[in-house]
CSV table of C-alpha atoms and ligand atoms in Angstrom, one decimal:
chain,number,residue,atom,x,y,z
A,1,MET,CA,156.1,136.2,141.2
A,2,ARG,CA,159.1,137.4,143.2
A,3,SER,CA,159.0,135.2,146.3
A,4,LYS,CA,158.5,132.0,144.4
A,5,LYS,CA,161.4,130.3,142.6
A,6,VAL,CA,160.8,129.5,139.0
A,7,GLY,CA,163.0,127.1,137.0
A,8,ALA,CA,163.0,126.0,133.4
A,9,VAL,CA,164.0,122.8,131.7
A,10,VAL,CA,165.1,123.5,128.1
A,11,LEU,CA,165.3,120.4,126.0
A,12,ALA,CA,168.0,119.9,123.4
A,13,GLY,CA,168.5,116.2,123.8
A,14,GLY,CA,166.9,115.0,120.6
A,15,LYS,CA,168.5,113.7,117.4
A,16,GLY,CA,166.6,115.9,115.0
A,17,GLU,CA,166.0,113.0,112.6
A,18,ARG,CA,163.3,114.8,110.6
A,19,MET,CA,165.7,117.6,109.8
A,20,HIS,CA,168.0,115.3,107.9
A,21,SER,CA,171.1,117.5,108.5
A,22,THR,CA,174.6,116.4,109.5
A,23,VAL,CA,174.7,119.0,112.4
A,24,GLN,CA,171.9,118.3,114.9
A,25,LYS,CA,169.1,120.9,114.4
A,26,GLN,CA,169.6,122.5,117.9
A,27,TYR,CA,173.2,123.6,116.9
A,28,LEU,CA,172.4,124.8,113.3
A,29,ILE,CA,173.1,128.4,112.8
A,30,LEU,CA,170.0,130.5,112.6
A,31,ASN,CA,170.4,134.3,112.0
A,32,GLY,CA,174.0,134.1,113.1
A,33,LYS,CA,173.6,132.1,116.3
A,34,PRO,CA,173.0,128.4,117.1
A,35,LEU,CA,169.3,127.7,117.2
A,36,ILE,CA,169.4,126.7,120.9
A,37,VAL,CA,170.9,130.1,121.8
A,38,HIS,CA,167.8,131.9,120.6
A,39,SER,CA,165.7,129.7,123.0
A,40,LEU,CA,168.1,130.1,125.9
A,41,GLU,CA,168.3,133.9,125.4
A,42,ALA,CA,164.6,134.3,125.8
A,43,PHE,CA,164.8,132.6,129.2
A,44,GLU,CA,167.9,134.6,130.1
A,45,HIS,CA,166.0,137.8,129.6
A,46,SER,CA,162.9,136.5,131.5
A,47,PRO,CA,162.0,136.4,135.2
A,48,VAL,CA,162.9,132.7,135.3
A,49,HIS,CA,165.6,132.2,138.0
A,50,GLU,CA,167.4,129.1,136.8
A,51,VAL,CA,167.6,126.9,133.7
A,52,VAL,CA,168.6,123.3,133.3
A,53,LEU,CA,169.7,122.5,129.8
A,54,VAL,CA,169.2,118.9,128.7
A,55,THR,CA,171.5,117.7,125.9
A,56,GLY,CA,172.5,114.5,124.2
A,57,ALA,CA,175.1,112.2,125.8
A,58,GLY,CA,178.6,113.5,125.7
A,59,GLU,CA,177.7,117.0,124.6
A,60,GLU,CA,178.1,118.8,127.9
A,61,GLU,CA,181.6,120.0,127.4
A,62,HIS,CA,180.9,121.2,123.8
A,63,VAL,CA,177.8,123.0,125.0
A,64,ARG,CA,179.6,124.8,127.8
A,65,ARG,CA,182.4,125.9,125.6
A,66,GLU,CA,180.6,126.8,122.4
A,67,ILE,CA,177.2,127.9,123.7
A,68,LEU,CA,177.0,128.9,127.4
A,69,GLN,CA,180.3,130.8,127.7
A,70,PRO,CA,180.3,132.7,124.4
A,71,TYR,CA,176.7,133.8,124.7
A,72,ALA,CA,176.9,134.5,128.5
A,73,LEU,CA,174.0,132.4,129.4
A,74,HIS,CA,174.4,132.7,133.1
A,75,LYS,CA,171.0,131.4,134.1
A,76,VAL,CA,171.9,127.9,133.0
A,77,VAL,CA,172.9,126.3,136.3
A,78,ALA,CA,173.2,122.7,135.0
A,79,VAL,CA,173.7,120.8,131.8
A,80,THR,CA,172.4,117.3,132.0
A,81,GLU,CA,172.2,114.3,129.8
A,82,GLY,CA,168.8,113.4,128.3
A,83,GLY,CA,167.5,110.1,127.3
A,84,ARG,CA,165.9,108.1,124.5
A,85,GLU,CA,162.5,109.7,124.4
A,86,ARG,CA,161.5,113.3,125.1
A,87,TYR,CA,159.9,112.3,128.4
A,88,HIS,CA,163.2,110.7,129.5
A,89,SER,CA,164.9,114.0,128.9
A,90,VAL,CA,162.2,115.9,130.7
A,91,TYR,CA,162.6,113.7,133.7
A,92,ALA,CA,166.4,114.1,133.8
A,93,GLY,CA,165.8,117.9,133.6
A,94,LEU,CA,163.2,117.9,136.4
A,95,LYS,CA,165.6,115.9,138.7
A,96,ALA,CA,168.4,118.3,138.0
A,97,LEU,CA,166.4,121.4,139.1
A,98,GLN,CA,166.8,122.3,142.7
A,99,GLY,CA,164.3,123.8,145.0
A,100,CYS,CA,161.9,125.3,142.5
A,101,ASP,CA,158.3,126.1,143.2
A,102,TYR,CA,157.4,126.2,139.5
A,103,VAL,CA,158.9,124.8,136.4
A,104,LEU,CA,158.6,125.7,132.7
A,105,ILE,CA,159.4,122.9,130.3
A,106,HIS,CA,160.4,124.2,126.8
A,107,ASP,CA,161.4,122.5,123.6
A,108,GLY,CA,164.8,124.0,122.7
A,109,ALA,CA,163.7,123.6,119.1
A,110,ARG,CA,161.3,126.6,119.5
A,111,PRO,CA,163.7,129.5,119.1
A,112,LEU,CA,160.9,132.0,118.6
A,113,VAL,CA,159.6,131.9,122.1
A,114,THR,CA,159.4,135.3,123.6
A,115,GLU,CA,159.8,136.8,127.1
A,116,GLU,CA,156.1,137.7,126.9
A,117,ILE,CA,155.0,134.1,126.3
A,118,ILE,CA,157.4,133.0,129.1
A,119,CYS,CA,155.8,135.5,131.5
A,120,ARG,CA,152.3,134.4,130.5
A,121,ALA,CA,153.3,130.8,131.3
A,122,ILE,CA,154.7,131.7,134.7
A,123,ARG,CA,151.6,133.6,135.6
A,124,GLY,CA,149.5,130.6,134.4
A,125,ALA,CA,151.5,128.2,136.5
A,126,ILE,CA,151.0,130.3,139.6
A,127,GLU,CA,147.2,130.7,138.9
A,128,TYR,CA,146.3,127.2,137.6
A,129,ASP,CA,149.3,125.0,138.7
A,130,ALA,CA,149.2,123.4,135.2
A,131,CYS,CA,149.1,125.3,131.9
A,132,VAL,CA,150.4,125.1,128.4
A,133,VAL,CA,150.6,127.6,125.6
A,134,GLY,CA,149.1,126.9,122.3
A,135,MET,CA,147.0,128.4,119.5
A,136,PRO,CA,143.6,127.5,118.0
A,137,VAL,CA,144.2,125.3,114.9
A,138,LYS,CA,143.7,127.0,111.5
A,139,ASP,CA,143.2,123.8,109.4
A,140,THR,CA,140.4,121.4,109.6
A,141,ILE,CA,141.6,118.3,111.5
A,142,LYS,CA,140.5,114.8,110.5
A,143,VAL,CA,140.8,111.6,112.5
A,144,ALA,CA,141.9,108.8,110.1
A,145,ASP,CA,141.8,105.0,110.3
A,146,ASP,CA,144.8,102.8,109.7
A,147,SER,CA,144.2,102.9,105.9
A,148,ALA,CA,144.0,106.7,105.8
A,149,TYR,CA,140.3,107.0,105.4
A,150,ALA,CA,138.7,109.9,107.3
A,151,VAL,CA,136.7,108.6,110.3
A,152,SER,CA,135.6,111.9,111.9
A,153,THR,CA,136.1,115.6,111.9
A,154,PRO,CA,136.3,117.1,115.4
A,155,ASP,CA,134.7,120.5,115.9
A,156,ARG,CA,137.6,122.9,115.0
A,157,SER,CA,136.5,125.5,117.5
A,158,HIS,CA,137.6,123.2,120.3
A,159,LEU,CA,141.0,122.3,118.8
A,160,TRP,CA,144.3,123.8,119.8
A,161,GLN,CA,147.8,123.1,118.6
A,162,ILE,CA,150.0,122.8,121.7
A,163,GLN,CA,153.3,124.5,122.0
A,164,THR,CA,155.8,125.0,124.8
A,165,PRO,CA,156.5,126.3,127.4
A,166,GLN,CA,154.3,124.0,129.5
A,167,ALA,CA,154.3,125.3,133.0
A,168,PHE,CA,153.5,123.6,136.3
A,169,SER,CA,153.8,123.6,140.0
A,170,TYR,CA,157.0,121.6,140.4
A,171,SER,CA,155.7,119.1,142.9
A,172,LEU,CA,152.7,118.3,140.7
A,173,VAL,CA,154.6,117.6,137.5
A,174,ARG,CA,157.4,115.8,139.4
A,175,ARG,CA,154.8,113.5,141.1
A,176,ALA,CA,153.3,112.8,137.7
A,177,TYR,CA,156.6,112.0,136.1
A,178,ASP,CA,157.8,109.9,139.1
A,179,GLN,CA,154.7,107.8,138.5
A,180,ILE,CA,155.1,107.2,134.8
A,181,MET,CA,158.8,106.5,135.2
A,182,SER,CA,158.2,103.8,137.7
A,183,ASP,CA,155.8,101.9,135.4
A,184,GLU,CA,156.7,101.2,131.8
A,185,SER,CA,153.1,100.4,130.9
A,186,LEU,CA,152.3,104.1,131.5
A,187,GLN,CA,154.9,105.3,129.0
A,188,THR,CA,153.2,104.7,125.6
A,189,GLY,CA,152.3,107.6,123.3
A,190,ILE,CA,153.6,110.5,125.5
A,191,THR,CA,154.1,113.6,123.4
A,192,ASP,CA,153.8,116.4,125.9
A,193,ASP,CA,154.0,117.1,129.6
A,194,ALA,CA,150.4,118.2,130.0
A,195,MET,CA,149.2,114.7,129.2
A,196,VAL,CA,151.5,113.2,131.8
A,197,VAL,CA,149.9,115.5,134.4
A,198,GLU,CA,146.4,115.0,133.2
A,199,SER,CA,146.7,111.2,133.2
A,200,GLN,CA,148.6,110.8,136.5
A,201,THR,CA,147.0,113.5,138.7
A,202,GLY,CA,143.6,114.2,137.1
A,203,TYR,CA,144.5,117.9,137.2
A,204,LYS,CA,142.9,120.1,134.5
A,205,VAL,CA,145.5,121.8,132.4
A,206,LYS,CA,144.7,125.4,131.4
A,207,LEU,CA,145.4,126.4,127.8
A,208,LEU,CA,146.9,129.9,127.3
A,209,GLU,CA,147.6,131.9,124.2
A,210,GLY,CA,151.1,131.3,122.7
A,211,SER,CA,151.8,132.6,119.2
A,212,TYR,CA,151.6,131.3,115.7
A,213,GLU,CA,155.3,132.4,115.4
A,214,ASN,CA,156.3,130.1,118.3
A,215,LEU,CA,156.9,127.2,115.8
A,216,LYS,CA,159.0,124.1,116.5
A,217,VAL,CA,161.8,123.7,114.0
A,218,THR,CA,161.2,120.2,112.9
A,219,THR,CA,161.8,119.9,109.1
A,220,PRO,CA,164.0,122.0,106.7
A,221,GLU,CA,161.2,124.3,105.7
A,222,ASP,CA,160.6,125.3,109.3
A,223,LEU,CA,164.2,126.7,109.3
A,224,VAL,CA,163.4,129.0,106.4
A,225,VAL,CA,160.3,130.4,108.2
A,226,ALA,CA,162.2,130.7,111.5
A,227,GLU,CA,165.0,132.7,109.8
A,228,ILE,CA,162.5,135.1,108.2
A,229,LEU,CA,160.6,135.6,111.5
A,230,LEU,CA,163.8,136.2,113.5
A,231,GLY,CA,165.1,138.6,110.9
A,232,LYS,CA,161.9,140.6,111.1
A,233,ARG,CA,162.3,140.9,114.8
A,234,LYS,CA,165.9,142.2,114.5
A,235,GLN,CA,164.7,145.0,112.2
A,236,LYS,CA,162.4,146.3,114.9
B,301,CTP,N1,164.1,116.1,122.9
B,301,CTP,C1,165.0,115.7,123.9
B,301,CTP,N2,165.2,114.4,124.1
B,301,CTP,C2,164.7,113.4,123.3
B,301,CTP,C3,163.9,113.8,122.2
B,301,CTP,C4,163.6,115.2,122.0
B,301,CTP,O1,165.4,116.6,124.6
B,301,CTP,N3,165.0,112.2,123.5
B,301,CTP,C5,163.9,117.5,122.6
B,301,CTP,C6,164.4,118.0,121.3
B,301,CTP,O2,165.8,118.4,121.3
B,301,CTP,C7,163.5,119.2,121.0
B,301,CTP,C8,162.2,118.8,121.8
B,301,CTP,O3,162.5,117.8,122.6
B,301,CTP,O4,164.0,120.4,121.5
B,301,CTP,C9,161.1,118.5,120.8
B,301,CTP,O5,161.4,117.3,120.1
B,301,CTP,P1,161.5,117.2,118.5
B,301,CTP,O6,161.1,118.4,117.8
B,301,CTP,O7,160.8,115.9,118.1
B,301,CTP,O8,163.0,117.1,118.3
B,301,CTP,P2,163.9,115.8,117.9
B,301,CTP,O9,163.4,114.6,118.7
B,301,CTP,O10,165.3,116.2,118.0
B,301,CTP,O11,163.6,115.6,116.3
B,301,CTP,P3,163.1,114.3,115.6
B,301,CTP,O12,161.8,113.8,116.3
B,301,CTP,O13,162.8,114.7,114.2
B,301,CTP,O14,164.2,113.3,115.7
B,302,MG,MG1,161.4,113.9,118.4
């Protein structure tokens, strides 16, 4: 792990529309700190060498002053402006990372990521070149038609809900992203990085265990759960 350079792209360039709050969700205070700080601190305390933080347009100064300096997040080497869709933001982050052999891509909106999960993702990237963390789904999943009638029920034992970090050999994921960014017809329905790598390179992506606690704060009730889980950790 030591001789290879590992970078991370932490995404905080979204608008948080489903949260319906006046302050963007990444800056909401969660257990006394902005949500994004919890995510960045996990990387700060991990073996990752460098972090690029992707934010919304015009937020760089605010983020340096209110987030990076006060919380001493020294591993953040660049703050870069994201784009309209998540994959635009990922691409901006990948281009801002310099000289990394491996890269972890993480949703800043997952503040419960741990050093242990990050280490597992790093080891996975080294072993498999492409891996994502996730968990087996607990609910039955149905495929629906356009009128919300159930069409089929995939075998649950083969279904995982996918989280981040998603971790790759840098050259592999960069090539995949270069390809989709050069052709708009390849840009429909992209919801994670693994699918970009799968579709553009044919590489098989390994699924590794994340944690049911590693939730993405998306809607207001997620904030309640995240606060409880973070509070529980503090007591330990
Ligand atoms: N993200 C980003 N750039 C975008 C869209 C999303 O950097 N153009 C980031 C978000 O900040 C978040 C992660 O990608 O950390 C996952 O996205 P999501 O949970 O969908 O966040 P938002 O897009 O901000 O929320 P919403 O979809 O409700 O607007
Ligand atoms: Mg979104």
